Short mmCIF file of C-alpha atoms in Angstrom, two decimals:
data_model
loop_
_atom_site.label_atom_id
_atom_site.label_comp_id
_atom_site.label_asym_id
_atom_site.label_seq_id
_atom_site.Cartn_x
_atom_site.Cartn_y
_atom_site.Cartn_z
CA MET Z 16 -81.38 -115.55 52.88
CA ARG Z 17 -84.89 -116.95 52.95
CA THR Z 18 -86.96 -117.30 49.82
CA LYS Z 19 -90.17 -116.20 51.53
CA LEU Z 20 -91.30 -114.08 54.43
CA ASP Z 21 -91.02 -115.78 57.82
CA ALA Z 22 -92.58 -114.59 61.09
CA VAL Z 23 -89.55 -112.53 62.11
CA SER Z 24 -89.35 -110.84 58.70
CA ILE Z 25 -93.06 -110.04 58.76
CA VAL Z 26 -92.71 -108.41 62.18
CA ALA Z 27 -89.72 -106.38 60.93
CA VAL Z 28 -91.65 -105.17 57.87
CA LEU Z 29 -94.69 -104.28 59.98
CA VAL Z 30 -92.45 -102.24 62.29
CA THR Z 31 -91.03 -100.55 59.20
CA VAL Z 32 -94.52 -99.77 57.90
CA ALA Z 33 -95.60 -98.32 61.26
CA ALA Z 34 -92.45 -96.19 61.50
CA PHE Z 35 -92.58 -94.89 57.92
CA SER Z 36 -96.31 -94.22 58.18
CA ALA Z 37 -95.58 -91.59 60.82
CA THR Z 38 -93.65 -89.37 58.38
CA ALA Z 39 -96.59 -87.66 56.66
CA PRO Z 40 -98.80 -87.23 59.77
CA LEU Z 41 -95.90 -85.83 61.83
CA THR Z 42 -94.98 -83.39 59.06
CA ALA Z 43 -98.59 -82.27 58.68
CA TYR Z 44 -98.88 -81.88 62.47
CA ALA Z 45 -95.85 -79.60 62.89
CA SER Z 46 -96.21 -75.87 62.34
CA GLY Z 47 -92.54 -75.32 61.49
CA SER Z 48 -91.03 -75.31 58.02
CA VAL Z 49 -90.87 -78.66 56.25
CA PHE Z 50 -87.32 -77.80 55.16
CA VAL Z 51 -86.29 -77.51 58.81
CA LEU Z 52 -88.00 -80.81 59.61
CA ALA Z 53 -86.24 -82.53 56.71
CA LEU Z 54 -82.90 -81.01 57.68
CA GLY Z 55 -83.40 -81.82 61.36
CA ARG Z 56 -84.23 -85.51 60.92
CA ASN Z 57 -81.25 -86.07 58.61
CA ALA Z 58 -78.80 -84.00 60.65
CA LEU Z 59 -79.78 -85.64 63.94
CA GLY Z 60 -79.63 -89.08 62.33
CA LEU Z 61 -76.17 -88.30 60.95
CA ILE Z 62 -74.97 -87.03 64.33
CA THR Z 63 -76.39 -90.12 66.04
CA LEU Z 64 -74.98 -92.81 63.74
CA GLY Z 65 -72.18 -91.06 61.82
CA PRO Z 66 -69.48 -91.13 64.53
CA VAL Z 67 -70.19 -94.79 65.30
CA VAL Z 68 -69.88 -95.79 61.63
CA LEU Z 69 -66.74 -93.68 61.19
CA LEU Z 70 -65.17 -95.45 64.15
CA ILE Z 71 -66.18 -98.97 63.18
CA ARG Z 72 -65.60 -98.64 59.42
CA ARG Z 73 -62.68 -96.17 59.45
CA ARG Z 74 -60.45 -98.47 57.38
CA GLU Z 75 -63.07 -98.76 54.68
CA PHE Z 76 -63.45 -94.98 54.56
CA ILE Z 77 -59.73 -94.69 53.91
CA LYS Z 78 -59.84 -97.37 51.22
CA VAL Z 79 -62.87 -95.79 49.57
CA PHE Z 80 -61.21 -92.43 49.11
CA ARG Z 81 -57.94 -94.02 48.01
CA GLY Z 82 -59.72 -96.37 45.62
CA GLU Z 83 -58.00 -99.47 46.98
CA ARG Z 84 -60.63 -102.15 46.53
CA PHE Z 85 -61.86 -104.52 43.84
CA LEU Z 86 -60.48 -105.17 40.39
CA VAL Z 87 -60.49 -101.74 38.84
CA ARG Z 88 -58.62 -99.09 40.81
CA ARG Z 89 -60.56 -96.00 41.80
CA GLU Z 90 -63.75 -98.01 41.37
CA GLN Z 91 -65.03 -96.95 44.77
CA ARG Z 92 -64.63 -93.32 43.85
CA ARG Z 93 -67.28 -94.01 41.27
CA ALA Z 94 -69.47 -95.21 44.14
CA VAL Z 95 -68.75 -91.97 46.01
CA LEU Z 96 -69.86 -89.94 42.97
CA LEU Z 97 -73.02 -92.02 42.54
CA GLY Z 98 -73.67 -91.85 46.29
CA SER Z 99 -73.39 -88.06 46.16
CA LEU Z 100 -75.93 -87.92 43.34
CA ALA Z 101 -78.15 -90.32 45.31
CA GLY Z 102 -77.91 -88.00 48.33
CA THR Z 103 -79.10 -85.15 46.11
CA ALA Z 104 -82.05 -87.24 44.96
CA LEU Z 105 -82.84 -88.08 48.58
CA ALA Z 106 -82.79 -84.40 49.56
CA THR Z 107 -85.15 -83.67 46.68
CA HIS Z 108 -87.45 -86.45 47.86
CA PHE Z 109 -87.63 -85.10 51.40
CA ALA Z 110 -88.19 -81.50 50.27
CA THR Z 111 -90.99 -82.36 47.83
CA PHE Z 112 -92.78 -85.16 49.68
CA MET Z 113 -92.78 -83.46 53.07
CA SER Z 114 -93.99 -80.22 51.45
CA SER Z 115 -96.84 -82.10 49.78
CA THR Z 116 -98.24 -83.20 53.15
CA ARG Z 117 -99.01 -79.54 53.92
CA MET Z 118 -100.88 -78.98 50.65
CA THR Z 119 -102.87 -82.16 50.13
CA SER Z 120 -104.20 -84.89 52.38
CA VAL Z 121 -101.84 -87.35 54.05
CA ALA Z 122 -103.61 -90.20 52.25
CA MET Z 123 -103.04 -88.65 48.82
CA ALA Z 124 -99.43 -87.67 49.50
CA THR Z 125 -98.51 -91.12 50.81
CA ALA Z 126 -100.33 -92.98 48.04
CA LEU Z 127 -98.73 -90.90 45.29
CA VAL Z 128 -95.22 -91.23 46.70
CA ALA Z 129 -95.78 -95.01 46.85
CA THR Z 130 -95.73 -95.03 43.04
CA GLN Z 131 -91.91 -95.02 43.26
CA PRO Z 132 -91.55 -98.57 41.79
CA VAL Z 133 -93.44 -97.42 38.68
CA TRP Z 134 -91.01 -94.56 38.07
CA GLN Z 135 -88.07 -96.82 38.82
CA ALA Z 136 -89.26 -99.19 36.09
CA LEU Z 137 -89.44 -96.26 33.68
CA ILE Z 138 -85.92 -95.17 34.61
CA ALA Z 139 -84.68 -98.70 33.89
CA THR Z 140 -86.36 -98.52 30.49
CA MET Z 141 -84.73 -95.18 29.72
CA LEU Z 142 -81.35 -96.73 30.53
CA GLY Z 143 -81.85 -99.42 27.91
CA GLY Z 144 -84.08 -101.93 29.65
CA ARG Z 145 -87.27 -103.36 28.24
CA LEU Z 146 -90.57 -102.57 29.90
CA PRO Z 147 -92.57 -105.82 30.33
CA ARG Z 148 -96.21 -105.92 29.38
CA ALA Z 149 -97.26 -106.42 33.00
CA THR Z 150 -95.25 -103.35 34.02
CA ARG Z 151 -96.97 -101.26 31.34
CA ALA Z 152 -100.33 -102.49 32.63
CA GLY Z 153 -99.42 -101.61 36.20
CA LEU Z 154 -98.26 -98.18 35.08
CA ALA Z 155 -101.55 -97.55 33.30
CA ILE Z 156 -103.55 -98.64 36.36
CA SER Z 157 -101.55 -96.39 38.70
CA VAL Z 158 -101.76 -93.39 36.39
CA ALA Z 159 -105.53 -93.86 36.02
CA GLY Z 160 -105.85 -94.13 39.79
CA ALA Z 161 -103.78 -90.98 40.31
CA VAL Z 162 -105.97 -89.09 37.82
CA ILE Z 163 -109.15 -90.25 39.56
CA ALA Z 164 -107.87 -89.49 43.05
CA SER Z 165 -106.29 -86.17 42.09
CA GLY Z 166 -109.46 -85.16 40.30
CA MET Z 167 -111.10 -84.99 43.68
CA ASP Z 168 -108.47 -82.39 44.68
CA LEU Z 169 -109.50 -80.06 41.88
CA GLY Z 170 -112.43 -78.97 43.99
CA ALA Z 171 -110.05 -78.23 46.87
CA GLY Z 172 -108.16 -75.63 44.84
CA SER Z 173 -104.79 -75.32 43.15
CA LYS Z 174 -102.91 -75.82 46.42
CA ALA Z 175 -104.11 -79.41 46.72
CA VAL Z 176 -103.22 -80.11 43.08
CA LEU Z 177 -99.75 -78.65 43.65
CA GLY Z 178 -99.42 -80.96 46.65
CA ASP Z 179 -100.26 -83.95 44.44
CA LEU Z 180 -97.60 -82.89 41.92
CA LEU Z 181 -95.01 -82.48 44.67
CA ALA Z 182 -95.83 -85.96 45.99
CA LEU Z 183 -95.30 -87.38 42.49
CA ALA Z 184 -92.02 -85.47 42.25
CA GLY Z 185 -91.03 -87.05 45.56
CA ALA Z 186 -91.75 -90.49 44.12
CA VAL Z 187 -89.62 -89.78 41.03
CA ALA Z 188 -86.77 -88.49 43.22
CA LEU Z 189 -86.96 -91.61 45.40
CA ALA Z 190 -86.82 -93.77 42.27
CA GLY Z 191 -83.72 -91.88 41.17
CA TYR Z 192 -82.16 -92.48 44.58
CA THR Z 193 -82.87 -96.21 44.31
CA ALA Z 194 -81.50 -96.45 40.76
CA LEU Z 195 -78.27 -94.66 41.70
CA SER Z 196 -77.89 -96.71 44.88
CA GLU Z 197 -78.31 -99.93 42.91
CA GLN Z 198 -75.22 -99.04 40.88
CA ALA Z 199 -73.12 -97.82 43.81
CA ARG Z 200 -73.97 -100.28 46.60
CA PRO Z 201 -71.81 -103.28 45.53
CA ASP Z 202 -68.66 -101.15 45.86
CA VAL Z 203 -69.16 -99.94 49.45
CA SER Z 204 -70.72 -101.30 52.62
CA THR Z 205 -74.25 -100.39 53.68
CA SER Z 206 -73.13 -98.36 56.69
CA VAL Z 207 -70.55 -96.30 54.77
CA TYR Z 208 -72.97 -95.68 51.92
CA SER Z 209 -75.73 -94.64 54.32
CA VAL Z 210 -73.47 -92.10 56.05
CA LEU Z 211 -72.33 -90.72 52.69
CA CYS Z 212 -75.87 -90.22 51.39
CA SER Z 213 -77.06 -88.80 54.71
CA PHE Z 214 -74.17 -86.33 54.78
CA ILE Z 215 -74.81 -85.08 51.24
CA CYS Z 216 -78.55 -84.89 51.91
CA THR Z 217 -78.01 -82.92 55.13
CA VAL Z 218 -75.62 -80.42 53.52
CA GLU Z 219 -77.95 -79.77 50.59
CA LEU Z 220 -80.99 -79.35 52.83
CA LEU Z 221 -78.97 -76.89 54.93
CA ILE Z 222 -78.14 -74.92 51.76
CA LEU Z 223 -81.84 -75.00 50.80
CA CYS Z 224 -82.80 -73.56 54.18
CA LEU Z 225 -80.18 -70.80 53.89
CA VAL Z 226 -81.08 -69.88 50.30
CA SER Z 227 -84.82 -69.82 51.03
CA GLY Z 228 -84.28 -67.73 54.17
CA THR Z 229 -85.98 -70.33 56.36
CA PRO Z 230 -85.46 -69.64 60.09
CA MET Z 231 -83.86 -72.81 61.45
CA PHE Z 232 -84.01 -72.21 65.20
CA ALA Z 233 -87.46 -70.70 65.70
CA LEU Z 234 -89.02 -74.05 66.68
CA THR Z 235 -92.41 -74.32 68.34
CA GLY Z 236 -93.42 -77.09 70.74
CA ASN Z 237 -95.28 -79.17 68.16
CA THR Z 238 -92.39 -78.80 65.71
CA LEU Z 239 -89.95 -80.17 68.30
CA ILE Z 240 -92.29 -83.09 69.00
CA ALA Z 241 -92.59 -83.82 65.28
CA LEU Z 242 -88.82 -83.54 64.81
CA LEU Z 243 -88.17 -85.99 67.63
CA GLY Z 244 -90.78 -88.37 66.21
CA LEU Z 245 -89.26 -88.18 62.72
CA LEU Z 246 -85.83 -88.98 64.14
CA ILE Z 247 -86.90 -91.94 66.28
CA LEU Z 248 -89.52 -93.50 63.98
CA PRO Z 249 -88.72 -93.26 60.23
CA GLN Z 250 -85.08 -92.13 60.44
CA LEU Z 251 -83.75 -94.66 62.99
CA LEU Z 252 -86.30 -97.37 63.72
CA GLY Z 253 -87.78 -97.51 60.22
CA LEU Z 254 -84.50 -97.70 58.33
CA PHE Z 255 -83.00 -100.21 60.77
CA SER Z 256 -85.96 -102.57 60.59
CA LEU Z 257 -86.12 -102.22 56.79
CA ASN Z 258 -82.44 -103.13 56.39
CA PHE Z 259 -82.96 -106.05 58.76
CA ALA Z 260 -85.93 -107.31 56.73
CA LEU Z 261 -84.08 -106.96 53.42
CA GLY Z 262 -81.31 -109.14 54.85
CA ARG Z 263 -83.77 -111.99 55.47
CA ALA Z 264 -86.57 -111.77 52.92
CA PRO Z 265 -87.01 -111.16 49.18
CA ALA Z 266 -87.04 -107.49 48.22
CA THR Z 267 -90.24 -107.92 46.20
CA ALA Z 268 -92.23 -109.31 49.13
CA VAL Z 269 -90.93 -106.51 51.35
CA SER Z 270 -91.79 -103.87 48.72
CA VAL Z 271 -95.37 -105.14 48.42
CA MET Z 272 -95.84 -105.12 52.19
CA LEU Z 273 -94.48 -101.57 52.39
CA LEU Z 274 -97.51 -100.47 50.35
CA LEU Z 275 -99.40 -100.79 53.63
CA GLU Z 276 -97.80 -97.46 54.53
CA ALA Z 277 -100.44 -95.55 52.55
CA PRO Z 278 -103.56 -96.89 54.32
CA VAL Z 279 -101.85 -96.90 57.73
CA ALA Z 280 -100.81 -93.25 57.29
CA ALA Z 281 -104.36 -92.39 56.21
CA ILE Z 282 -105.77 -94.04 59.36
CA VAL Z 283 -103.26 -92.21 61.58
CA ALA Z 284 -104.12 -88.89 59.93
CA TRP Z 285 -107.83 -89.61 60.40
CA LEU Z 286 -107.53 -90.52 64.08
CA TRP Z 287 -104.96 -87.87 64.99
CA LEU Z 288 -105.50 -84.95 62.61
CA GLY Z 289 -109.11 -85.49 61.62
CA GLN Z 290 -108.27 -85.82 57.91
CA THR Z 291 -111.00 -87.91 56.30
CA PRO Z 292 -110.52 -88.45 52.57
CA ASP Z 293 -113.62 -88.04 50.45
CA GLY Z 294 -115.38 -91.31 49.72
CA SER Z 295 -114.83 -90.95 45.98
CA THR Z 296 -111.05 -90.67 46.58
CA TRP Z 297 -110.73 -94.25 47.83
CA PRO Z 298 -111.19 -95.94 44.42
CA GLY Z 299 -108.33 -93.89 42.99
CA LEU Z 300 -106.07 -94.71 45.93
CA PHE Z 301 -106.90 -98.39 45.57
CA MET Z 302 -106.03 -98.30 41.85
CA ILE Z 303 -102.68 -96.67 42.66
CA MET Z 304 -101.84 -99.45 45.12
CA LEU Z 305 -103.00 -102.14 42.70
CA GLY Z 306 -100.89 -100.74 39.86
CA VAL Z 307 -97.79 -100.61 42.06
CA VAL Z 308 -98.30 -104.23 43.15
CA VAL Z 309 -98.47 -105.27 39.48
CA VAL Z 310 -95.25 -103.39 38.71
CA VAL Z 311 -93.37 -104.84 41.71
CA VAL Z 312 -94.40 -108.41 40.88
CA ALA Z 313 -93.49 -107.89 37.21
CA ASP Z 314 -90.08 -106.61 38.27
CA VAL Z 315 -89.14 -109.81 40.09
CA ARG Z 316 -90.31 -111.93 37.15
CA ARG Z 317 -87.75 -110.18 34.99
CA ALA Z 318 -85.12 -112.11 36.97
CA ASP Z 319 -86.28 -115.37 35.34
CA PRO Z 320 -83.72 -117.10 33.12
CA VAL Z 321 -83.33 -115.33 29.80
CA THR Z 322 -80.78 -115.21 27.05
CA GLU Z 323 -79.47 -111.70 26.62
CA ASN Z 324 -77.09 -110.61 23.90
CA LEU Z 325 -74.97 -107.87 25.38
CA GLY Z 326 -72.95 -107.21 22.26
CA ASP Z 327 -69.24 -107.67 21.56
CA GLY Z 328 -69.17 -111.27 22.68
CA TRP Z 329 -71.20 -110.96 25.89
CA VAL Z 330 -73.99 -113.50 26.11
CA THR Z 331 -75.83 -114.18 29.33
CA THR Z 332 -77.71 -117.45 29.65
CA MET Z 333 -78.13 -117.60 33.41
CA SER Z 334 -80.50 -116.33 36.05
CA PRO Z 335 -79.08 -114.56 39.12
CA GLN Z 336 -81.39 -116.61 41.32
CA HIS Z 337 -79.50 -119.75 40.37
CA ALA Z 338 -75.93 -118.44 40.31
CA LEU Z 339 -74.81 -121.15 42.73
CA SER Z 340 -76.58 -124.01 41.01
CA ILE Z 341 -74.78 -123.85 37.66
CA VAL Z 342 -71.15 -123.66 38.77
CA ASN Z 343 -70.83 -127.46 38.47
CA ASP Z 344 -71.23 -127.21 34.71
CA ILE Z 345 -68.28 -126.81 32.37
CA PRO Z 346 -68.87 -123.37 30.83
CA ALA Z 347 -69.81 -123.50 27.18
CA ARG Z 348 -69.01 -120.57 24.94
CA GLY Z 349 -72.43 -119.03 25.55
CA ASP Z 350 -72.13 -119.34 29.32
CA ILE Z 351 -71.62 -116.13 31.28
CA TYR Z 352 -68.61 -117.53 33.13
CA ALA Z 353 -66.85 -118.45 29.89
CA SER Z 354 -67.47 -114.90 28.68
CA LEU Z 355 -66.03 -113.47 31.89
CA TRP Z 356 -62.91 -115.66 31.73
CA ARG Z 357 -62.39 -114.96 28.02
CA HIS Z 358 -62.65 -111.18 28.40
CA ALA Z 359 -60.47 -111.24 31.53
CA HIS Z 360 -57.73 -113.12 29.66
CA ALA Z 361 -57.96 -110.46 26.95
CA GLY Z 362 -57.21 -107.83 29.60
CA ARG Z 363 -60.63 -106.18 29.41
CA PHE Z 364 -60.99 -105.91 33.17
CA ALA Z 365 -63.11 -102.74 33.15
CA GLU Z 366 -65.76 -104.52 31.06
CA VAL Z 367 -65.51 -107.64 33.22
CA GLU Z 368 -66.00 -105.59 36.38
CA ALA Z 369 -68.99 -103.77 34.88
CA GLU Z 370 -70.65 -107.07 33.91
CA ILE Z 371 -69.99 -108.62 37.33
CA ARG Z 372 -71.49 -105.54 38.96
CA ARG Z 373 -74.57 -105.76 36.74
CA LEU Z 374 -75.17 -109.41 37.63
CA GLU Z 375 -74.40 -108.73 41.27
CA ASN Z 376 -76.95 -105.92 41.31
CA GLN Z 377 -79.57 -108.30 39.91
CA SER Z 378 -78.84 -110.78 42.70
CA ILE Z 379 -78.97 -108.06 45.35
CA ARG Z 380 -82.27 -106.74 43.98
CA ALA Z 381 -83.82 -110.21 43.84
CA HIS Z 382 -82.41 -111.75 47.03
CA GLY Z 383 -80.82 -109.06 49.19
CA ALA Z 384 -77.29 -107.80 49.80
CA LYS Z 385 -76.50 -110.57 52.32
CA SER Z 386 -77.83 -113.47 50.27
CA CYS Z 387 -75.80 -116.43 49.01
CA GLU Z 388 -76.62 -115.42 45.44
CA ALA Z 389 -75.11 -111.96 45.95
CA ALA Z 390 -72.06 -113.27 47.86
CA HIS Z 391 -71.36 -115.68 44.99
CA TRP Z 392 -69.98 -112.79 42.95
CA ILE Z 393 -67.20 -112.33 45.51
CA GLU Z 394 -65.91 -115.71 44.35
CA VAL Z 395 -66.20 -114.66 40.71
CA ARG Z 396 -64.23 -111.49 41.46
CA ALA Z 397 -61.58 -113.59 43.20
CA ILE Z 398 -60.97 -115.71 40.08
CA VAL Z 399 -60.83 -112.65 37.84
CA ALA Z 400 -58.35 -111.04 40.23
CA ARG Z 401 -56.15 -114.11 39.88
CA ILE Z 402 -56.35 -113.86 36.10
CA ALA Z 403 -55.30 -110.22 36.46
CA GLY Z 404 -52.28 -111.33 38.49
CA ASP Z 405 -53.42 -109.64 41.69
CA HIS Z 406 -52.99 -112.64 43.98
CA SER Z 407 -53.19 -110.54 47.15
CA LEU Z 408 -56.61 -109.19 46.19
CA SER Z 409 -57.72 -112.66 45.11
CA ALA Z 410 -56.75 -114.12 48.48
CA GLN Z 411 -58.64 -111.35 50.29
CA LEU Z 412 -61.76 -112.00 48.25
CA TRP Z 413 -61.56 -115.77 48.83
CA SER Z 414 -61.19 -115.07 52.56
CA ALA Z 415 -64.26 -112.83 52.48
CA ALA Z 416 -66.22 -115.56 50.69
CA ALA Z 417 -65.02 -118.15 53.21
CA ARG Z 418 -66.12 -115.98 56.13
CA PHE Z 419 -69.54 -115.58 54.55
CA HIS Z 420 -69.99 -119.32 53.98
CA SER Z 421 -68.86 -120.11 57.52
CA SER Z 422 -71.64 -117.94 58.95
CA THR Z 423 -74.43 -118.39 56.37
CA PRO Z 424 -75.64 -121.80 55.16
CA CYS Z 425 -75.92 -121.85 51.38
CA PRO Z 426 -77.37 -124.42 48.97
CA ASP Z 427 -73.81 -125.29 47.91
CA ALA Z 428 -71.13 -124.82 50.54
CA HIS Z 429 -68.35 -125.62 48.03
CA SER Z 430 -69.48 -123.35 45.22
CA GLY Z 431 -66.15 -121.50 45.22
CA TYR Z 432 -64.19 -124.72 44.66
CA ARG Z 433 -66.44 -125.90 41.85
CA LEU Z 434 -66.39 -122.45 40.23
CA ASN Z 435 -62.59 -122.69 40.35
CA TYR Z 436 -62.81 -126.19 38.87
CA SER Z 437 -65.12 -125.09 36.06
CA TYR Z 438 -62.64 -122.37 35.17
CA GLN Z 439 -59.85 -124.94 34.78
CA GLU Z 440 -62.16 -127.15 32.72
CA TRP Z 441 -62.98 -124.24 30.47
CA ARG Z 442 -59.27 -123.56 29.88
CA SER Z 443 -58.79 -127.21 28.96
CA ALA Z 444 -61.83 -127.27 26.66
CA SER Z 445 -60.75 -124.06 24.94
CA GLY Z 446 -57.27 -125.43 24.17
CA GLU Z 447 -55.36 -123.43 26.80
CA GLU Z 448 -52.71 -125.25 28.78
CA GLY Z 449 -52.11 -125.15 32.51
CA THR Z 450 -54.29 -124.17 35.39
CA ILE Z 451 -54.82 -121.07 37.41
CA ASP Z 452 -51.58 -119.39 38.41
CA ASN Z 453 -49.87 -120.45 41.60
CA ALA Z 454 -52.32 -118.78 43.97
CA PRO Z 455 -53.66 -121.11 46.67
CA SER Z 456 -56.99 -122.82 46.09
CA PRO Z 457 -59.88 -121.73 48.34
CA VAL Z 458 -60.71 -123.91 51.29
CA PHE Z 459 -64.12 -123.60 52.95
#
């Protein structure tokens, strides 16, 4: 995992921007129902990739629905529930955002839906997080920009204003999807999670079409062209290149570059559809983009080292960016590892798993799902599994960590051994006798 954008990552993000920027213009171009377009792109994507994923990841599908992975049994069923809710949020996003492109300009719809990071920060605050000052400033800038830009739509009638509101609803729904996915993703693979969300989204959009009485097979020529474009560009090419970029570059840098989607979509709509935003609209759109940049940058700064009292003995004094760099140290009582070992020995494995997942999510958000920082928590899970007496699971997790380290250079290739060593040192320092039970030590 690189700490900055390289040439390959930049190309991948630019491909993502170009592919995603086609969504609003293609939807505005088609004469068919937006519900049919949303259903079609998801259903065709599911038909295209679903069977392949089911074949390749069939064992994981079985384990997911049996709940046979990680420390707490049935933990993956929790991921299935969260993934189902995330699929609902995704269906809501498609229905509202794609509808907004028919009621307001492509530039306005795309700019307003790009405020998703702002709403995600608010969701985090509602769940008990603290909203940084920079995030509040970015929120104020974006809201002011939205008011200025939407004010121009007042002269265009209530339809344009309704389109603006639907675009904002699409941004909130997308933020909900991201927040739910953040909690579910560590428990299932990317491919299995993507198929699950796509399936739920497709079923719910189908129900929406049936309930609303939308004709699903009366497709005109331009609707078929738009549907094919939505499948190839944002649904397949866009998502693939985005996942590729997130595996190589920091999520914050990628998120900031994705803001280019708004101006690119506006240019496409101008050249193709003749939509030219009013000159007074541009300052508002610029303020929206500026506010989102401030929020995204403030979000990554929250990953700096802090001391957080989690209550009931939990004290975190580490930063997820440096999870590999502190495993040489003998854990003091305030160290997160000492807290994990202590609570694991007390048999509080549900709380230990929840805390590991929280820290793992921070690492994934800051560095990506395939980063060394995120993979480090596999090693932590392995030690906790050994404390729980599940030596088979512990061996599987150590093997997974070994496979990762053999294919991905990390700052510390022996982090698993030293984490194991620090655990033994902590037992000695805390007055406990012996070492880890007879399970074999990891060898990388």
